[in-house]
CSV table of C-alpha atoms in Angstrom, one decimal:
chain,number,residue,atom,x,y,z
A,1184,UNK,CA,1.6,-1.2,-9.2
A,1185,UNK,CA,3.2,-3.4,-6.9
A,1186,UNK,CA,3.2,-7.0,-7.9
A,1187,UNK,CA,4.6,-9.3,-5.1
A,1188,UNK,CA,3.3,-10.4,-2.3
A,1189,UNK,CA,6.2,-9.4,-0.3
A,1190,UNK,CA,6.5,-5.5,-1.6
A,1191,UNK,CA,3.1,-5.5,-0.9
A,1192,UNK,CA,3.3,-6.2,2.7
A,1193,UNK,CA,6.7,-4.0,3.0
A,1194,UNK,CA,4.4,-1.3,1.7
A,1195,UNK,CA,2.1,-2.0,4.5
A,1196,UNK,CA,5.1,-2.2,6.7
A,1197,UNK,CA,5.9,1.5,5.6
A,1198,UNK,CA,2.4,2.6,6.1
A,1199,UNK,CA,2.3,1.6,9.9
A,1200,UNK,CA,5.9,3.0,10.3
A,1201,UNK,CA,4.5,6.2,8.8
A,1202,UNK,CA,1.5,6.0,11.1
A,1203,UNK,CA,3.5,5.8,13.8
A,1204,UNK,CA,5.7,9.0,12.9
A,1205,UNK,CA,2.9,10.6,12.4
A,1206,UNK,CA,1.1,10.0,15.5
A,1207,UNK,CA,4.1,11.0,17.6
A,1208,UNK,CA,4.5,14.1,16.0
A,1209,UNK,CA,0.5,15.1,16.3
A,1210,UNK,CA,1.3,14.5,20.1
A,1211,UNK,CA,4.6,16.8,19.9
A,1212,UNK,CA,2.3,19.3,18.2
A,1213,UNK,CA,1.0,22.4,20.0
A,1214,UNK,CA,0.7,26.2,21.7
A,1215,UNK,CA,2.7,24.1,24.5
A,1216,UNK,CA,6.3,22.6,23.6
A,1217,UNK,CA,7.2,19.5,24.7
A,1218,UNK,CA,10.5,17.5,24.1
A,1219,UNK,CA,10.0,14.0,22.7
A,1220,UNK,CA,11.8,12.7,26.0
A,1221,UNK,CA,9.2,14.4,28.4
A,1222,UNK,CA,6.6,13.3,26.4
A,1223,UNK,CA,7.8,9.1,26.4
A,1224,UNK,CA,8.2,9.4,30.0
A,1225,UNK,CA,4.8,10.4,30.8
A,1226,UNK,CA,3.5,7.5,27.9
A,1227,UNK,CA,5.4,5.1,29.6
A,1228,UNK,CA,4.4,6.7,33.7
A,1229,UNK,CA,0.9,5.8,32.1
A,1230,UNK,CA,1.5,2.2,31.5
A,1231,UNK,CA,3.2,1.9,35.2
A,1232,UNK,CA,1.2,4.0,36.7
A,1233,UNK,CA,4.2,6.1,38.1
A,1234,UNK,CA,4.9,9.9,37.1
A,1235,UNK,CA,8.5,11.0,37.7
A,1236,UNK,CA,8.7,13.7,40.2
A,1237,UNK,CA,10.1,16.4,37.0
A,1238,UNK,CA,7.1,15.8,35.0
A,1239,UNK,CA,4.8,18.7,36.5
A,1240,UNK,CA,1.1,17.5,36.3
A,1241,UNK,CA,-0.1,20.3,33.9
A,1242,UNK,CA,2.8,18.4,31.1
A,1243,UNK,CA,0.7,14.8,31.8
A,1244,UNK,CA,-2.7,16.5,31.8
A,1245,UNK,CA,-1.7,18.1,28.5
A,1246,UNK,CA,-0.3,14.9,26.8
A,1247,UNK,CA,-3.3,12.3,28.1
A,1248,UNK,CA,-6.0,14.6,28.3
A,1249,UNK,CA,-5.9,16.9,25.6
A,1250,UNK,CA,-3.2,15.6,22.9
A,1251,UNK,CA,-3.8,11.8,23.0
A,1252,UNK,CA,-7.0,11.7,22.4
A,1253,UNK,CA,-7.3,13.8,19.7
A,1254,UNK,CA,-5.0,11.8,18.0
A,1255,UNK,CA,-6.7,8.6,18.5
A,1256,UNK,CA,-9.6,10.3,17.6
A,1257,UNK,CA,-8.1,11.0,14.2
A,1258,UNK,CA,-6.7,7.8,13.5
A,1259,UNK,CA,-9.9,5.7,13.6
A,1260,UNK,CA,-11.9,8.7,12.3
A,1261,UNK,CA,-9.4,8.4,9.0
A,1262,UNK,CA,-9.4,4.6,9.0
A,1263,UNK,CA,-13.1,4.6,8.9
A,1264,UNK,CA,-13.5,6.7,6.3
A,1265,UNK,CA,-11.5,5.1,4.1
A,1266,UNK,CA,-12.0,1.5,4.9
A,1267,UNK,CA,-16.1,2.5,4.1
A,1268,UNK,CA,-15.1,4.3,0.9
A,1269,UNK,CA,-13.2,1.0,0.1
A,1270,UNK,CA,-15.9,-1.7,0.5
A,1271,UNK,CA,-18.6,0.9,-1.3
A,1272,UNK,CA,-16.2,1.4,-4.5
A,1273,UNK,CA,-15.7,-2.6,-4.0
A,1274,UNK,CA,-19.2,-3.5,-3.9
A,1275,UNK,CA,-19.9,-1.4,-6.3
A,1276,UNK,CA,-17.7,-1.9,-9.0
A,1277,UNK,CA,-17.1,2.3,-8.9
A,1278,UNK,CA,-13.8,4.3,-8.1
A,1279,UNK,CA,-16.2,7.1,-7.2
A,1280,UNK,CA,-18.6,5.7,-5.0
A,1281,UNK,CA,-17.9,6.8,-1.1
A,1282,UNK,CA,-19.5,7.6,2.1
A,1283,UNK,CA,-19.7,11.4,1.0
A,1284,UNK,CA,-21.2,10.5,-2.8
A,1285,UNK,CA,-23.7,8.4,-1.6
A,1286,UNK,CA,-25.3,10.2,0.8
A,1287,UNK,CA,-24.0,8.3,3.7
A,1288,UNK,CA,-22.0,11.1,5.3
A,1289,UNK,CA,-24.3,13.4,4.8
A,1290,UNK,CA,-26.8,11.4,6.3
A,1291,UNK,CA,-24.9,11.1,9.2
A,1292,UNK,CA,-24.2,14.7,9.5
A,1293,UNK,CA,-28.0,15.0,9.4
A,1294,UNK,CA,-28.7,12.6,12.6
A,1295,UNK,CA,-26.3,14.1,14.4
A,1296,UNK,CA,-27.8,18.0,13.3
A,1297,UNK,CA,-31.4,16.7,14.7
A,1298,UNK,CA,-29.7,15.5,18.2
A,1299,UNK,CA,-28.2,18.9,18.8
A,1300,UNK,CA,-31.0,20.9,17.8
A,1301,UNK,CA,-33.9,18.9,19.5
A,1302,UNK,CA,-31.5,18.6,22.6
A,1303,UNK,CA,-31.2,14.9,22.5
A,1304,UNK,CA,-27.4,15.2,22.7
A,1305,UNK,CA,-27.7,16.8,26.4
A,1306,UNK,CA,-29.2,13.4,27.7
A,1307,UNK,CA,-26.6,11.2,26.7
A,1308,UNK,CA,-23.3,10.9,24.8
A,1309,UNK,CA,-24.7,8.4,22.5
A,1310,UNK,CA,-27.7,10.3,21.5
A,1311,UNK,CA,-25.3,12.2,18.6
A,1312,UNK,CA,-23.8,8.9,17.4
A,1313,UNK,CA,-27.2,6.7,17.4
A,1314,UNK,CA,-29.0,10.0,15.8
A,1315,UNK,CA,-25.8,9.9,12.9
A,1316,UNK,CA,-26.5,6.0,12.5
A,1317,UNK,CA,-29.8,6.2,11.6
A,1318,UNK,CA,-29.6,9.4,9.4
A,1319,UNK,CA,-26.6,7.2,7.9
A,1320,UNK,CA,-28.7,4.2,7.5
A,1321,UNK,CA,-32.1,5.9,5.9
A,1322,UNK,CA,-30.0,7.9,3.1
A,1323,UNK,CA,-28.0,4.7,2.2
A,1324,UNK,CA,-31.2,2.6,2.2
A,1325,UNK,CA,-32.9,5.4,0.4
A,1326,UNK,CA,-30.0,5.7,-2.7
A,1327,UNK,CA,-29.9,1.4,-2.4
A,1328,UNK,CA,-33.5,1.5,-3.3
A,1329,UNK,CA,-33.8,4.1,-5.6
A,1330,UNK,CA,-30.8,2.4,-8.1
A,1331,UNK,CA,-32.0,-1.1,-7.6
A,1332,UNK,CA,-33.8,-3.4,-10.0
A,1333,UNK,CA,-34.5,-6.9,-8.7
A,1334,UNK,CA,-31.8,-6.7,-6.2
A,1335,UNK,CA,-29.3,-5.5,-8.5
A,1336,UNK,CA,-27.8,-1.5,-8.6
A,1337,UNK,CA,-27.2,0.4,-11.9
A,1338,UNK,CA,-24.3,2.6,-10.8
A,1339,UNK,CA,-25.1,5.3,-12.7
A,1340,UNK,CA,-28.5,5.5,-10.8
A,1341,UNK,CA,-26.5,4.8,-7.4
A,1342,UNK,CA,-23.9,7.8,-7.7
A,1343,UNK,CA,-26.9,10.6,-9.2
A,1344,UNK,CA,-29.3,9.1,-6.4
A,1345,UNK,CA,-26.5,9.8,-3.9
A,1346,UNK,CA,-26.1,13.2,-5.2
A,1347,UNK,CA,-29.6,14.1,-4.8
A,1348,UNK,CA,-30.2,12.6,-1.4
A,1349,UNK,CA,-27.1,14.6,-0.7
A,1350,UNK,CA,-28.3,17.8,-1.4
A,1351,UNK,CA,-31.8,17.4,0.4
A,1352,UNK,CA,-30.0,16.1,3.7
A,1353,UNK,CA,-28.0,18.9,2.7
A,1354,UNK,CA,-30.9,21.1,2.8
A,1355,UNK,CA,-32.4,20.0,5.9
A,1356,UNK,CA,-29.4,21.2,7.3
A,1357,UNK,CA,-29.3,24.3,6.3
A,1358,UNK,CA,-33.1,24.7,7.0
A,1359,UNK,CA,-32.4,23.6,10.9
A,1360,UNK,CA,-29.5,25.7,11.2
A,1361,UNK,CA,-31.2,28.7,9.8
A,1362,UNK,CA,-34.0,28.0,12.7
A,1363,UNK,CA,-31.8,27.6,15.6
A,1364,UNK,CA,-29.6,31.6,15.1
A,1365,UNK,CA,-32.2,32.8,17.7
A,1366,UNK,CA,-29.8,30.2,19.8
A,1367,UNK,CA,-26.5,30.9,19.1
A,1368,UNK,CA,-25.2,28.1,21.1
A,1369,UNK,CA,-27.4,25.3,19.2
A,1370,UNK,CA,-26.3,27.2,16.0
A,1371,UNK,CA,-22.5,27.3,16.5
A,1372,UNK,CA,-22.5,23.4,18.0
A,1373,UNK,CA,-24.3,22.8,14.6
A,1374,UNK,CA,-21.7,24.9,12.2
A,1375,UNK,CA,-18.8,23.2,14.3
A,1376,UNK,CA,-20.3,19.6,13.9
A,1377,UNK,CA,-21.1,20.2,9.8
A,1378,UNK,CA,-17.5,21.7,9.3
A,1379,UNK,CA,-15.6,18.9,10.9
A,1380,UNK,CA,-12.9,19.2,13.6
A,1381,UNK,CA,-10.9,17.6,16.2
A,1382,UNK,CA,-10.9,20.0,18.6
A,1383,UNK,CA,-12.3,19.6,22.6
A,1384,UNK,CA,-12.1,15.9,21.6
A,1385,UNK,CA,-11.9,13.8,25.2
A,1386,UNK,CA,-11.7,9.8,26.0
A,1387,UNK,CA,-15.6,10.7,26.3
A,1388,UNK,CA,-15.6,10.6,22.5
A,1389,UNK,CA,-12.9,8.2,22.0
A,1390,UNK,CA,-14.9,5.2,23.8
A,1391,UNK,CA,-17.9,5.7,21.4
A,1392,UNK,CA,-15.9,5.4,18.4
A,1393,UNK,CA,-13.0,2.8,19.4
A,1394,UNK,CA,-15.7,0.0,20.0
A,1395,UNK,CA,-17.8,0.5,16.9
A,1396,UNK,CA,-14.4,0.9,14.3
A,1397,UNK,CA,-12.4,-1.9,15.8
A,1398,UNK,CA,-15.3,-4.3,15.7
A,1399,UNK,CA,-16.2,-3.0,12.5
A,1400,UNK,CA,-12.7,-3.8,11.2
A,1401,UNK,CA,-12.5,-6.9,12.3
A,1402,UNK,CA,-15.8,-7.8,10.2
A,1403,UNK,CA,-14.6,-6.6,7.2
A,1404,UNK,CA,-11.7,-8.7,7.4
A,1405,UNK,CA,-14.1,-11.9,6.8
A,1406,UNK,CA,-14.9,-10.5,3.6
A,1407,UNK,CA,-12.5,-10.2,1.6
A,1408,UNK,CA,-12.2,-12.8,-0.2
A,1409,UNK,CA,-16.4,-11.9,-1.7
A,1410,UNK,CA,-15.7,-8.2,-2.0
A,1411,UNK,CA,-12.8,-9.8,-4.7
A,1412,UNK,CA,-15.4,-11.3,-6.1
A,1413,UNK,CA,-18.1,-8.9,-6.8
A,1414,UNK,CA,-15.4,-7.1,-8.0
A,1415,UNK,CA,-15.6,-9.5,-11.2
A,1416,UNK,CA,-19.0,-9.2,-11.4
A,1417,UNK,CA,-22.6,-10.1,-9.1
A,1418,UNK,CA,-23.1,-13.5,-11.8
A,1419,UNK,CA,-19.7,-14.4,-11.7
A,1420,UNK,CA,-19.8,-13.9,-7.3
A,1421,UNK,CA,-23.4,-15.6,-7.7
A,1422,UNK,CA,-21.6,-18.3,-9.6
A,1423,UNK,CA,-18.8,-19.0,-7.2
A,1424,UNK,CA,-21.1,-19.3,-4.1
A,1425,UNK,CA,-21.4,-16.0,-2.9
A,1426,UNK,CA,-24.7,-14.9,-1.1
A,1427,UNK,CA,-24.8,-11.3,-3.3
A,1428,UNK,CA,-27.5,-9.9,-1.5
A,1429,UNK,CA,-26.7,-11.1,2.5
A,1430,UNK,CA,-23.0,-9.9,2.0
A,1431,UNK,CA,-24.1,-6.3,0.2
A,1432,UNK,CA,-26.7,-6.1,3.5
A,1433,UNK,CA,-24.1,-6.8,6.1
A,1434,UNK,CA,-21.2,-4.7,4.5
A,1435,UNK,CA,-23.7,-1.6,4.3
A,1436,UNK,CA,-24.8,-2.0,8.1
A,1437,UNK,CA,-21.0,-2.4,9.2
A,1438,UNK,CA,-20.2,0.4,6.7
A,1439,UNK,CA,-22.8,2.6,7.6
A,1440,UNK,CA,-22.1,1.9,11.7
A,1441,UNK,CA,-18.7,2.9,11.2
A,1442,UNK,CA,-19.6,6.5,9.5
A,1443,UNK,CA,-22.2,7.1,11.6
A,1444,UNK,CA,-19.3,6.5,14.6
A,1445,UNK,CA,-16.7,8.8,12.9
A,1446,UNK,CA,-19.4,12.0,11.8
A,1447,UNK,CA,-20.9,11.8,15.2
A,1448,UNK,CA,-17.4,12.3,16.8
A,1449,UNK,CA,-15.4,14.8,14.1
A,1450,UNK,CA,-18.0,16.2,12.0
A,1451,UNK,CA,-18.7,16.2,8.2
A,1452,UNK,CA,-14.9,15.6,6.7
A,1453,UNK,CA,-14.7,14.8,2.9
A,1454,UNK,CA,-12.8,13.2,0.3
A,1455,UNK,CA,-11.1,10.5,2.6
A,1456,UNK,CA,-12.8,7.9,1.8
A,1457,UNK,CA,-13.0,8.8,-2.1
A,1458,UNK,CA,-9.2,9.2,-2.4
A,1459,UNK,CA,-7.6,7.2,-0.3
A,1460,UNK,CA,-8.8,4.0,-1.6
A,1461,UNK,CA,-8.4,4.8,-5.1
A,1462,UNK,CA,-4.9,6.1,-4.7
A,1463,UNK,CA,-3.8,2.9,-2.7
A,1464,UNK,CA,-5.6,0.6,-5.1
A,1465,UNK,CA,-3.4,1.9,-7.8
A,1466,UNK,CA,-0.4,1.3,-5.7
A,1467,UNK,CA,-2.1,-2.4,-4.2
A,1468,UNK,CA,-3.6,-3.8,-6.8
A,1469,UNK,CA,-7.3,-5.1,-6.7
A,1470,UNK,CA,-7.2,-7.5,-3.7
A,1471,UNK,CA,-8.7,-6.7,-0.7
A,1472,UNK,CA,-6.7,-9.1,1.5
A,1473,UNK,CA,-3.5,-5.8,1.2
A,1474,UNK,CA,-6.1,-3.5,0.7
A,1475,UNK,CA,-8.2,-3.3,4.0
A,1476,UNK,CA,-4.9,-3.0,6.3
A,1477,UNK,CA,-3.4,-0.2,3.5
A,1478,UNK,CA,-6.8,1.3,3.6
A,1479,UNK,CA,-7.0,1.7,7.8
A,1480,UNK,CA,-3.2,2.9,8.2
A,1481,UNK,CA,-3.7,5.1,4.9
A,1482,UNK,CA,-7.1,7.0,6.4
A,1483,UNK,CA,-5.4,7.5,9.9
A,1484,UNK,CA,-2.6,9.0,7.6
A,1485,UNK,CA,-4.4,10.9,5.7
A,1486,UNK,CA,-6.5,12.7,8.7
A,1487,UNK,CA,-3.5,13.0,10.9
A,1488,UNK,CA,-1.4,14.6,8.4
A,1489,UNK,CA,-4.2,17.0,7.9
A,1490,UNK,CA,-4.1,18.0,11.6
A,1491,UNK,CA,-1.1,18.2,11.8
A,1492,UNK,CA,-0.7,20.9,8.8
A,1493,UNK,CA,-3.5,22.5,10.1
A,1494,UNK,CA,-2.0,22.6,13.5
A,1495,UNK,CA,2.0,23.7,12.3
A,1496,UNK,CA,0.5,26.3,9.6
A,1497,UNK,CA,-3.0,28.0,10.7
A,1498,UNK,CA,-2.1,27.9,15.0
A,1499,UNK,CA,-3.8,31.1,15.4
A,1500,UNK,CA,-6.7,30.4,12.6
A,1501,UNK,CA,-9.9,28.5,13.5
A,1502,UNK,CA,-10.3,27.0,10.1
A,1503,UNK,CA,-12.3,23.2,10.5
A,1504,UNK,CA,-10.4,20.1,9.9
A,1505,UNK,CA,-13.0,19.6,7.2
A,1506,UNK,CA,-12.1,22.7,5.1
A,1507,UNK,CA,-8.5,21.5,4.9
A,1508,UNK,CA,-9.5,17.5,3.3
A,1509,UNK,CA,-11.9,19.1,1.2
A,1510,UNK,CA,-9.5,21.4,-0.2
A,1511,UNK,CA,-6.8,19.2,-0.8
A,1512,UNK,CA,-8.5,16.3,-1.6
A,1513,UNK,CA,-10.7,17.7,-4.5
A,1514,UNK,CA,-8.4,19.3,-6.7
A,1515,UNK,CA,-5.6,15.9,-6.2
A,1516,UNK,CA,-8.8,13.5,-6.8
A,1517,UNK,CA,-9.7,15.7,-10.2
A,1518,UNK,CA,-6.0,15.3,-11.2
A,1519,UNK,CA,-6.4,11.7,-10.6
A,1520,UNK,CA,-9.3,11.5,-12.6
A,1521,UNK,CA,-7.5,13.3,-15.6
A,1522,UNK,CA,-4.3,11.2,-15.1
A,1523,UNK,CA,-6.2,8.0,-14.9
A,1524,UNK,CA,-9.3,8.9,-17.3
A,1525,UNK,CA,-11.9,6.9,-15.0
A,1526,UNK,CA,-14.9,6.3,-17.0
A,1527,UNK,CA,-18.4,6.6,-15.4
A,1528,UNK,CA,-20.7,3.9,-16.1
């Protein structure tokens, strides 16, 4: 664990630098080469609103249209994911609790399943992310209820409540997908969006999550300083000032806003927001004040690495984006938990 201040925020520093790697490779990626050179010019043509006379139209329409958003896509889908599995294992004192244990990505994936198969997604763009808010919202709500005992949540209740509401959303899934084969159309749309992917992403999709995650961010970074707290306990928060039950509201709205954005735009993907935050917590230290920015670069990292091995490794393959974090993040997670013997309350 890193101990000073300053190695902390180099660490940070070397996340973002990462990031930025990243991101510039996932743009280099794809059936079409392009050199890093042809590919700064047209960034920078963008910002001045001139394209050079030897960039051909089809290289910009590849790299803004296509390429760039996906990316952008990725990196606030990841940063979601595990900023929201952050505050949940923070609020609840639990390095397994996430948006995918406790029902809220499921949830989500729900929503948006009911938009696309009662055709609410062909009226509007935001009918698939409102839909994946509210399923988010009503599974969350659900599991809060269920493990809560005058306002406080028994964990152990929490994570087996999540499981269950889980498996019926789960369920209810299946059940609508097995009713829409006669539509092959409504069925595939509904495999593609339960499997996760990146794929046919456009600025379309980009402006409904970029709004929702950067505001969404930028709330969380208020609290801090209580999710420390309730990290020592609700009496000892309670003690100290902090409103236990306003700030667990709030941080589940913004929480569950910010999945609902990311599953209505990529799909159902996994493990994100369970691993990432418990990895970089190990690295971090407790405090959410390194934790929040480690947490947003390291889930844009995470995502856009998978991409990218999907992308240099299975080119010819259509295997989802979610297939690829589920695989690799349950087996390193399950080594974690060996390494690290987490005990379940």
């Amino acid at each position: 664990m890193l101990n000073s201040p300053l190695s902390k925020q180099l660490f940070i520093g070397l996340l973002a630098a990462l990031f930025l790697v990243l991101a510039l490779l996932a743009i280099l990626q794809g059936p079409v080469d392009l050199n890093i050179n042809t590919v700064v010019e047209i960034l920078k043509a963008q910002l001045v609103n001139y394209l050079p006379e030897h960039i051909l139209k089809w290289q910009q329409s590849i790299i803004i249209d296509v390429r760039l958003p996906r990316v952008i896509i990725a990196m606030f889908a990841g940063a979601s994911l595990a900023l929201c599995g952050l505050i949940m294992q923070g609020m609840f004192r639990n390095p397994l609790a996430s948006p995918s244990v406790l029902g809220v990505s499921s949830g989500a994936s729900l929503g948006a399943v009911i938009a696309i198969y009662f055709g609410f997604s062909l009226f509007s763009a935001w009918a698939i992310p409102l839909f994946a808010f509210i399923g988010a919202g009503l599974s969350l709500s659900i599991v809060y209820r269920i493990a809560s005992n005058q306002g406080q949540a028994n964990i152990a209740t929490l994570l087996l409540a999540g499981v269950a509401i889980s498996a019926l959303n789960v369920a209810a899934i299946s059940l609508l997908l097995g009713l829409s084969l006669s539509n092959w159309d409504v069925a595939r749309m509904i495999i593609y969006w339960t499997m996760g992917g990146l794929d046919g992403r456009t600025w379309d999709h980009v402006f409904i999550i970029l709004p929702i995650i950067c505001s969404g961010f930028i709330l969380l970074l208020f609290y801090n300083k209580p999710l420390d707290l309730l990290l020592l306990g609700e009496q000892h928060a309670l003690s100290v000032g902090v409103d236990v039950k306003r700030t667990r509201r709030n941080l589940l709205i913004i929480s569950t806003a910010m999945v609902g954005a990311s599953v209505s735009v990529v799909g159902g993907i996994g493990f994100i927001g369970l691993v990432v935050p418990h990895i970089l917590r190990l690295i971090l230290g407790p405090s959410h004040r390194y934790l929040l920015p480690a947490c947003l670069f390291g889930g844009a990292i995470t995502l856009l690495s998978a991409d990218l091995f999907l992308t240099l490794f299975f080119k010819a393959s259509a295997i989802p984006l979610g297939v690829i974090t589920a695989g690799l993040g349950a087996p390193f997670f399950l080594f974690l938990l060996i390494r690290q013997r987490v005990e379940i309350n």
